């Protein structure tokens, strides 16, 4: 089969908060570990949904030196002042001028899509519409995070291309989503996994929010497939204790709990999901002109879910994952001789001391 694509993950989030000591504090190390975990389990492309301002953009450039899944990122996410994910480095927006300034690093780095967080108390619909139009003019796919009916409705009316997560949407909203040809990324496995204990780092998430999210996805997912809406497969891995190898587990959950056929889920995986990163002509097929990303099985995986969940071989860019070098990033103690060089780079979020093969963040240096 073609390589699987996780259409919603968080590269810089450690799904295991208890492991955040020592090397685990490095966002770069977390990103590399998440990517390697994914690559071993049939996931050959990751759609990262940003966080920690723009830091992921520099980390992805560094990870290009490693043989990891293809990495696509929103670079950041945009929210209202003190809105959802403000405590995770979201870019807070008051007006259109601030959004245009916030978009410039994405444009400079040729980012394929942007993420906007909308909520019931989110962006006014006229501002949201202008933001989405501006992103479209930059040839970006727009992903809107929205759990609730009102937030999702505003995002759809404003012109979003995808809805991230899903809720207990009304029939009227589902019909509008279908009419507007909006793609939904339910992230069911994280909703299934979610517990309050796993969300200690998110100050604006509580047990009732998680329950509403999980209950909403349980109700709406069968409707999405029954009514033939466009569904992409994403996990929200990184958050809520959901590791980055969870995409195939999500397929298994949706199949077993809702009775959705493997054929329908594979259609979502290989036909719909590539569109969420604007890569329909490069991902999702084993064909001339497409990336040489695929997974191999001993038996026909379409006939047996257990086979599907356990690929025998994973290939990325024509190279087998088993042969990929798993070099870990090391963070060493600062030396007196480093001071002059550090002062030259302190304006950057991240910098690479290339000749020593070390990688620091300013926070780690100052600590």
mmCIF file of N, CA, C and O in Angstrom, residues 239-307:
data_model
loop_
_atom_site.group_PDB
_atom_site.id
_atom_site.type_symbol
_atom_site.label_atom_id
_atom_site.label_comp_id
_atom_site.label_asym_id
_atom_site.label_seq_id
_atom_site.Cartn_x
_atom_site.Cartn_y
_atom_site.Cartn_z
ATOM 1 N N UNK A 239 -0.419 15.039 21.812
ATOM 2 C CA UNK A 239 -1.267 15.446 22.923
ATOM 3 C C UNK A 239 -1.947 14.241 23.556
ATOM 4 O O UNK A 239 -2.116 13.185 22.926
ATOM 5 N N UNK A 240 -2.363 14.398 24.798
ATOM 6 C CA UNK A 240 -3.284 13.479 25.471
ATOM 7 C C UNK A 240 -2.754 12.063 25.584
ATOM 8 O O UNK A 240 -3.516 11.114 25.660
ATOM 9 N N UNK A 241 -1.441 11.890 25.586
ATOM 10 C CA UNK A 241 -0.879 10.559 25.729
ATOM 11 C C UNK A 241 -0.976 9.693 24.496
ATOM 12 O O UNK A 241 -0.743 8.489 24.564
ATOM 13 N N UNK A 242 -1.311 10.275 23.343
ATOM 14 C CA UNK A 242 -1.427 9.510 22.103
ATOM 15 C C UNK A 242 -0.110 9.575 21.338
ATOM 16 O O UNK A 242 0.274 10.641 20.870
ATOM 17 N N UNK A 243 0.614 8.453 21.219
ATOM 18 C CA UNK A 243 1.911 8.461 20.542
ATOM 19 C C UNK A 243 1.771 8.575 19.030
ATOM 20 O O UNK A 243 0.684 8.369 18.462
ATOM 21 N N UNK A 244 2.884 8.888 18.366
ATOM 22 C CA UNK A 244 2.856 9.170 16.930
ATOM 23 C C UNK A 244 2.810 7.922 16.059
ATOM 24 O O UNK A 244 2.940 8.025 14.841
ATOM 25 N N UNK A 245 2.612 6.752 16.654
ATOM 26 C CA UNK A 245 2.418 5.545 15.853
ATOM 27 C C UNK A 245 0.953 5.101 15.862
ATOM 28 O O UNK A 245 0.647 3.952 15.581
ATOM 29 N N UNK A 246 0.036 6.025 16.171
ATOM 30 C CA UNK A 246 -1.350 5.653 16.469
ATOM 31 C C UNK A 246 -2.295 5.648 15.274
ATOM 32 O O UNK A 246 -3.470 5.328 15.435
ATOM 33 N N UNK A 247 -1.821 6.016 14.084
ATOM 34 C CA UNK A 247 -2.745 6.142 12.957
ATOM 35 C C UNK A 247 -3.402 4.812 12.597
ATOM 36 O O UNK A 247 -4.616 4.749 12.386
ATOM 37 N N UNK A 248 -2.616 3.739 12.528
ATOM 38 C CA UNK A 248 -3.211 2.461 12.177
ATOM 39 C C UNK A 248 -4.115 1.958 13.302
ATOM 40 O O UNK A 248 -5.116 1.287 13.042
ATOM 41 N N UNK A 249 -3.787 2.304 14.537
ATOM 42 C CA UNK A 249 -4.685 1.960 15.645
ATOM 43 C C UNK A 249 -6.003 2.711 15.501
ATOM 44 O O UNK A 249 -7.073 2.167 15.792
ATOM 45 N N UNK A 250 -5.944 3.952 15.037
ATOM 46 C CA UNK A 250 -7.181 4.704 14.813
ATOM 47 C C UNK A 250 -8.041 4.028 13.745
ATOM 48 O O UNK A 250 -9.262 3.928 13.892
ATOM 49 N N UNK A 251 -7.408 3.562 12.683
ATOM 50 C CA UNK A 251 -8.162 2.849 11.640
ATOM 51 C C UNK A 251 -8.854 1.635 12.243
ATOM 52 O O UNK A 251 -10.030 1.366 11.971
ATOM 53 N N UNK A 252 -8.119 0.904 13.083
ATOM 54 C CA UNK A 252 -8.712 -0.258 13.733
ATOM 55 C C UNK A 252 -9.878 0.103 14.627
ATOM 56 O O UNK A 252 -10.916 -0.583 14.639
ATOM 57 N N UNK A 253 -9.756 1.198 15.393
ATOM 58 C CA UNK A 253 -10.842 1.624 16.278
ATOM 59 C C UNK A 253 -12.088 2.006 15.493
ATOM 60 O O UNK A 253 -13.204 1.601 15.828
ATOM 61 N N UNK A 254 -11.909 2.811 14.444
ATOM 62 C CA UNK A 254 -13.065 3.244 13.651
ATOM 63 C C UNK A 254 -13.741 2.049 12.981
ATOM 64 O O UNK A 254 -14.969 1.971 12.907
ATOM 65 N N UNK A 255 -12.930 1.111 12.520
ATOM 66 C CA UNK A 255 -13.492 -0.091 11.888
ATOM 67 C C UNK A 255 -14.259 -0.932 12.898
ATOM 68 O O UNK A 255 -15.405 -1.341 12.647
ATOM 69 N N UNK A 256 -13.675 -1.173 14.061
ATOM 70 C CA UNK A 256 -14.286 -2.076 15.035
ATOM 71 C C UNK A 256 -15.466 -1.450 15.769
ATOM 72 O O UNK A 256 -16.459 -2.120 16.035
ATOM 73 N N UNK A 257 -15.365 -0.170 16.097
ATOM 74 C CA UNK A 257 -16.424 0.471 16.891
ATOM 75 C C UNK A 257 -17.611 0.887 16.031
ATOM 76 O O UNK A 257 -18.773 0.726 16.423
ATOM 77 N N UNK A 258 -17.334 1.399 14.835
ATOM 78 C CA UNK A 258 -18.410 1.944 14.004
ATOM 79 C C UNK A 258 -18.757 1.082 12.801
ATOM 80 O O UNK A 258 -19.713 1.370 12.078
ATOM 81 N N UNK A 259 -17.971 0.044 12.563
ATOM 82 C CA UNK A 259 -18.262 -0.842 11.439
ATOM 83 C C UNK A 259 -17.942 -0.254 10.083
ATOM 84 O O UNK A 259 -18.456 -0.726 9.066
ATOM 85 N N UNK A 260 -17.091 0.767 10.041
ATOM 86 C CA UNK A 260 -16.701 1.360 8.762
ATOM 87 C C UNK A 260 -15.762 0.386 8.058
ATOM 88 O O UNK A 260 -14.817 -0.136 8.661
ATOM 89 N N UNK A 261 -15.991 0.135 6.790
ATOM 90 C CA UNK A 261 -15.216 -0.875 6.078
ATOM 91 C C UNK A 261 -13.772 -0.425 5.874
ATOM 92 O O UNK A 261 -13.468 0.776 5.818
ATOM 93 N N UNK A 262 -12.876 -1.399 5.769
ATOM 94 C CA UNK A 262 -11.473 -1.102 5.514
ATOM 95 C C UNK A 262 -11.327 -0.367 4.182
ATOM 96 O O UNK A 262 -10.501 0.551 4.045
ATOM 97 N N UNK A 263 -12.141 -0.720 3.197
ATOM 98 C CA UNK A 263 -12.072 -0.045 1.897
ATOM 99 C C UNK A 263 -12.356 1.453 2.042
ATOM 100 O O UNK A 263 -11.663 2.289 1.453
ATOM 101 N N UNK A 264 -13.386 1.789 2.829
ATOM 102 C CA UNK A 264 -13.717 3.204 3.028
ATOM 103 C C UNK A 264 -12.596 3.928 3.763
ATOM 104 O O UNK A 264 -12.262 5.084 3.438
ATOM 105 N N UNK A 265 -12.017 3.274 4.744
ATOM 106 C CA UNK A 265 -10.950 3.902 5.516
ATOM 107 C C UNK A 265 -9.691 4.088 4.678
ATOM 108 O O UNK A 265 -8.992 5.104 4.801
ATOM 109 N N UNK A 266 -9.391 3.133 3.819
ATOM 110 C CA UNK A 266 -8.232 3.284 2.943
ATOM 111 C C UNK A 266 -8.472 4.377 1.901
ATOM 112 O O UNK A 266 -7.530 5.069 1.494
ATOM 113 N N UNK A 267 -9.702 4.534 1.459
ATOM 114 C CA UNK A 267 -10.025 5.650 0.562
ATOM 115 C C UNK A 267 -9.724 6.974 1.268
ATOM 116 O O UNK A 267 -9.114 7.884 0.690
ATOM 117 N N UNK A 268 -10.166 7.078 2.539
ATOM 118 C CA UNK A 268 -9.860 8.284 3.308
ATOM 119 C C UNK A 268 -8.364 8.489 3.438
ATOM 120 O O UNK A 268 -7.854 9.608 3.302
ATOM 121 N N UNK A 269 -7.640 7.378 3.678
ATOM 122 C CA UNK A 269 -6.203 7.473 3.923
ATOM 123 C C UNK A 269 -5.436 7.936 2.698
ATOM 124 O O UNK A 269 -4.514 8.754 2.804
ATOM 125 N N UNK A 270 -5.811 7.421 1.523
ATOM 126 C CA UNK A 270 -4.960 7.628 0.349
ATOM 127 C C UNK A 270 -5.538 8.596 -0.688
ATOM 128 O O UNK A 270 -4.791 9.109 -1.518
ATOM 129 N N UNK A 271 -6.819 8.848 -0.643
ATOM 130 C CA UNK A 271 -7.423 9.783 -1.604
ATOM 131 C C UNK A 271 -7.708 11.128 -0.961
ATOM 132 O O UNK A 271 -7.345 12.187 -1.487
ATOM 133 N N UNK A 272 -8.317 11.114 0.233
ATOM 134 C CA UNK A 272 -8.713 12.373 0.869
ATOM 135 C C UNK A 272 -7.575 13.008 1.654
ATOM 136 O O UNK A 272 -7.332 14.216 1.548
ATOM 137 N N UNK A 273 -6.862 12.225 2.448
ATOM 138 C CA UNK A 273 -5.860 12.787 3.356
ATOM 139 C C UNK A 273 -4.778 13.604 2.652
ATOM 140 O O UNK A 273 -4.403 14.679 3.148
ATOM 141 N N UNK A 274 -4.233 13.187 1.498
ATOM 142 C CA UNK A 274 -3.197 14.017 0.859
ATOM 143 C C UNK A 274 -3.651 15.437 0.539
ATOM 144 O O UNK A 274 -2.831 16.357 0.501
ATOM 145 N N UNK A 275 -4.960 15.616 0.325
ATOM 146 C CA UNK A 275 -5.462 16.957 -0.007
ATOM 147 C C UNK A 275 -5.310 17.928 1.152
ATOM 148 O O UNK A 275 -5.268 19.144 0.944
ATOM 149 N N UNK A 276 -5.209 17.437 2.372
ATOM 150 C CA UNK A 276 -5.092 18.334 3.528
ATOM 151 C C UNK A 276 -3.752 19.043 3.580
ATOM 152 O O UNK A 276 -3.597 20.020 4.319
ATOM 153 N N UNK A 277 -2.775 18.557 2.834
ATOM 154 C CA UNK A 277 -1.485 19.254 2.745
ATOM 155 C C UNK A 277 -1.190 19.687 1.308
ATOM 156 O O UNK A 277 -0.058 20.025 0.965
ATOM 157 N N UNK A 278 -2.211 19.647 0.460
ATOM 158 C CA UNK A 278 -2.027 20.081 -0.919
ATOM 159 C C UNK A 278 -1.090 19.198 -1.715
ATOM 160 O O UNK A 278 -0.388 19.671 -2.602
ATOM 161 N N UNK A 279 -1.102 17.874 -1.431
ATOM 162 C CA UNK A 279 -0.137 16.966 -2.067
ATOM 163 C C UNK A 279 -0.849 15.803 -2.753
ATOM 164 O O UNK A 279 -0.372 14.656 -2.727
ATOM 165 N N UNK A 280 -1.969 16.063 -3.408
ATOM 166 C CA UNK A 280 -2.730 14.988 -4.041
ATOM 167 C C UNK A 280 -2.011 14.382 -5.236
ATOM 168 O O UNK A 280 -2.348 13.281 -5.666
ATOM 169 N N UNK A 281 -1.020 15.069 -5.775
ATOM 170 C CA UNK A 281 -0.295 14.545 -6.928
ATOM 171 C C UNK A 281 1.059 13.959 -6.546
ATOM 172 O O UNK A 281 1.867 13.611 -7.414
ATOM 173 N N UNK A 282 1.310 13.840 -5.225
ATOM 174 C CA UNK A 282 2.588 13.295 -4.771
ATOM 175 C C UNK A 282 2.427 12.190 -3.738
ATOM 176 O O UNK A 282 3.322 11.368 -3.549
ATOM 177 N N UNK A 283 1.307 12.181 -3.021
ATOM 178 C CA UNK A 283 1.091 11.221 -1.943
ATOM 179 C C UNK A 283 -0.175 10.418 -2.193
ATOM 180 O O UNK A 283 -1.104 10.884 -2.843
ATOM 181 N N UNK A 284 -0.207 9.195 -1.663
ATOM 182 C CA UNK A 284 -1.425 8.392 -1.698
ATOM 183 C C UNK A 284 -1.493 7.376 -2.812
ATOM 184 O O UNK A 284 -2.477 6.640 -2.912
ATOM 185 N N UNK A 285 -0.476 7.302 -3.670
ATOM 186 C CA UNK A 285 -0.455 6.320 -4.747
ATOM 187 C C UNK A 285 0.949 5.748 -4.910
ATOM 188 O O UNK A 285 1.936 6.398 -4.573
ATOM 189 N N UNK A 286 0.996 4.524 -5.430
ATOM 190 C CA UNK A 286 2.274 3.961 -5.884
ATOM 191 C C UNK A 286 2.244 4.073 -7.401
ATOM 192 O O UNK A 286 1.648 3.247 -8.104
ATOM 193 N N UNK A 287 2.825 5.130 -7.903
ATOM 194 C CA UNK A 287 2.699 5.440 -9.320
ATOM 195 C C UNK A 287 3.833 6.361 -9.742
ATOM 196 O O UNK A 287 4.459 7.034 -8.906
ATOM 197 N N UNK A 288 4.087 6.411 -11.025
ATOM 198 C CA UNK A 288 5.117 7.297 -11.560
ATOM 199 C C UNK A 288 4.804 8.740 -11.186
ATOM 200 O O UNK A 288 3.668 9.205 -11.316
ATOM 201 N N UNK A 289 5.812 9.441 -10.716
ATOM 202 C CA UNK A 289 5.644 10.836 -10.329
ATOM 203 C C UNK A 289 5.301 11.032 -8.869
ATOM 204 O O UNK A 289 5.360 12.157 -8.366
ATOM 205 N N UNK A 290 4.937 9.953 -8.172
ATOM 206 C CA UNK A 290 4.623 10.037 -6.750
ATOM 207 C C UNK A 290 5.854 9.666 -5.931
ATOM 208 O O UNK A 290 6.754 8.984 -6.408
ATOM 209 N N UNK A 291 5.875 10.126 -4.696
ATOM 210 C CA UNK A 291 6.984 9.774 -3.810
ATOM 211 C C UNK A 291 7.011 8.265 -3.589
ATOM 212 O O UNK A 291 5.962 7.615 -3.496
ATOM 213 N N UNK A 292 8.209 7.707 -3.471
ATOM 214 C CA UNK A 292 8.368 6.257 -3.297
ATOM 215 C C UNK A 292 8.217 5.887 -1.821
ATOM 216 O O UNK A 292 9.144 5.422 -1.164
ATOM 217 N N UNK A 293 7.016 6.146 -1.300
ATOM 218 C CA UNK A 293 6.676 5.839 0.088
ATOM 219 C C UNK A 293 5.628 4.736 0.084
ATOM 220 O O UNK A 293 4.544 4.915 -0.496
ATOM 221 N N UNK A 294 5.902 3.617 0.711
ATOM 222 C CA UNK A 294 4.920 2.531 0.724
ATOM 223 C C UNK A 294 5.196 1.579 1.876
ATOM 224 O O UNK A 294 6.263 1.597 2.501
ATOM 225 N N UNK A 295 4.172 0.757 2.179
ATOM 226 C CA UNK A 295 4.282 -0.266 3.221
ATOM 227 C C UNK A 295 4.014 -1.624 2.583
ATOM 228 O O UNK A 295 3.196 -1.737 1.663
ATOM 229 N N UNK A 296 4.724 -2.637 3.067
ATOM 230 C CA UNK A 296 4.637 -3.981 2.495
ATOM 231 C C UNK A 296 4.101 -4.962 3.531
ATOM 232 O O UNK A 296 4.387 -4.839 4.729
ATOM 233 N N UNK A 297 3.335 -5.950 3.047
ATOM 234 C CA UNK A 297 2.722 -6.946 3.914
ATOM 235 C C UNK A 297 2.958 -8.342 3.359
ATOM 236 O O UNK A 297 3.163 -8.526 2.153
ATOM 237 N N UNK A 298 2.870 -9.347 4.242
ATOM 238 C CA UNK A 298 2.962 -10.744 3.811
ATOM 239 C C UNK A 298 1.653 -11.218 3.178
ATOM 240 O O UNK A 298 1.646 -12.122 2.349
ATOM 241 N N UNK A 299 0.524 -10.616 3.627
ATOM 242 C CA UNK A 299 -0.788 -10.991 3.120
ATOM 243 C C UNK A 299 -1.502 -9.738 2.636
ATOM 244 O O UNK A 299 -1.043 -8.619 2.858
ATOM 245 N N UNK A 300 -2.646 -9.934 2.009
ATOM 246 C CA UNK A 300 -3.445 -8.803 1.549
ATOM 247 C C UNK A 300 -4.045 -8.082 2.755
ATOM 248 O O UNK A 300 -4.923 -8.622 3.426
ATOM 249 N N UNK A 301 -3.604 -6.879 3.066
ATOM 250 C CA UNK A 301 -4.086 -6.190 4.271
ATOM 251 C C UNK A 301 -5.547 -5.774 4.182
ATOM 252 O O UNK A 301 -6.190 -5.559 5.208
ATOM 253 N N UNK A 302 -6.067 -5.655 2.976
ATOM 254 C CA UNK A 302 -7.468 -5.255 2.820
ATOM 255 C C UNK A 302 -8.404 -6.348 3.330
ATOM 256 O O UNK A 302 -9.525 -6.090 3.758
ATOM 257 N N UNK A 303 -7.931 -7.589 3.316
ATOM 258 C CA UNK A 303 -8.765 -8.704 3.746
ATOM 259 C C UNK A 303 -8.646 -9.007 5.233
ATOM 260 O O UNK A 303 -9.411 -9.809 5.765
ATOM 261 N N UNK A 304 -7.687 -8.389 5.904
ATOM 262 C CA UNK A 304 -7.429 -8.757 7.291
ATOM 263 C C UNK A 304 -6.918 -7.536 8.052
ATOM 264 O O UNK A 304 -5.796 -7.081 7.826
ATOM 265 N N UNK A 305 -7.733 -7.017 8.963
ATOM 266 C CA UNK A 305 -7.354 -5.825 9.705
ATOM 267 C C UNK A 305 -6.063 -6.039 10.498
ATOM 268 O O UNK A 305 -5.218 -5.146 10.579
ATOM 269 N N UNK A 306 -5.883 -7.214 11.075
ATOM 270 C CA UNK A 306 -4.688 -7.462 11.873
ATOM 271 C C UNK A 306 -3.430 -7.374 11.021
ATOM 272 O O UNK A 306 -2.384 -6.934 11.492
ATOM 273 N N UNK A 307 -3.522 -7.794 9.775
ATOM 274 C CA UNK A 307 -2.380 -7.663 8.864
ATOM 275 C C UNK A 307 -2.110 -6.193 8.583
ATOM 276 O O UNK A 307 -0.963 -5.737 8.570
#
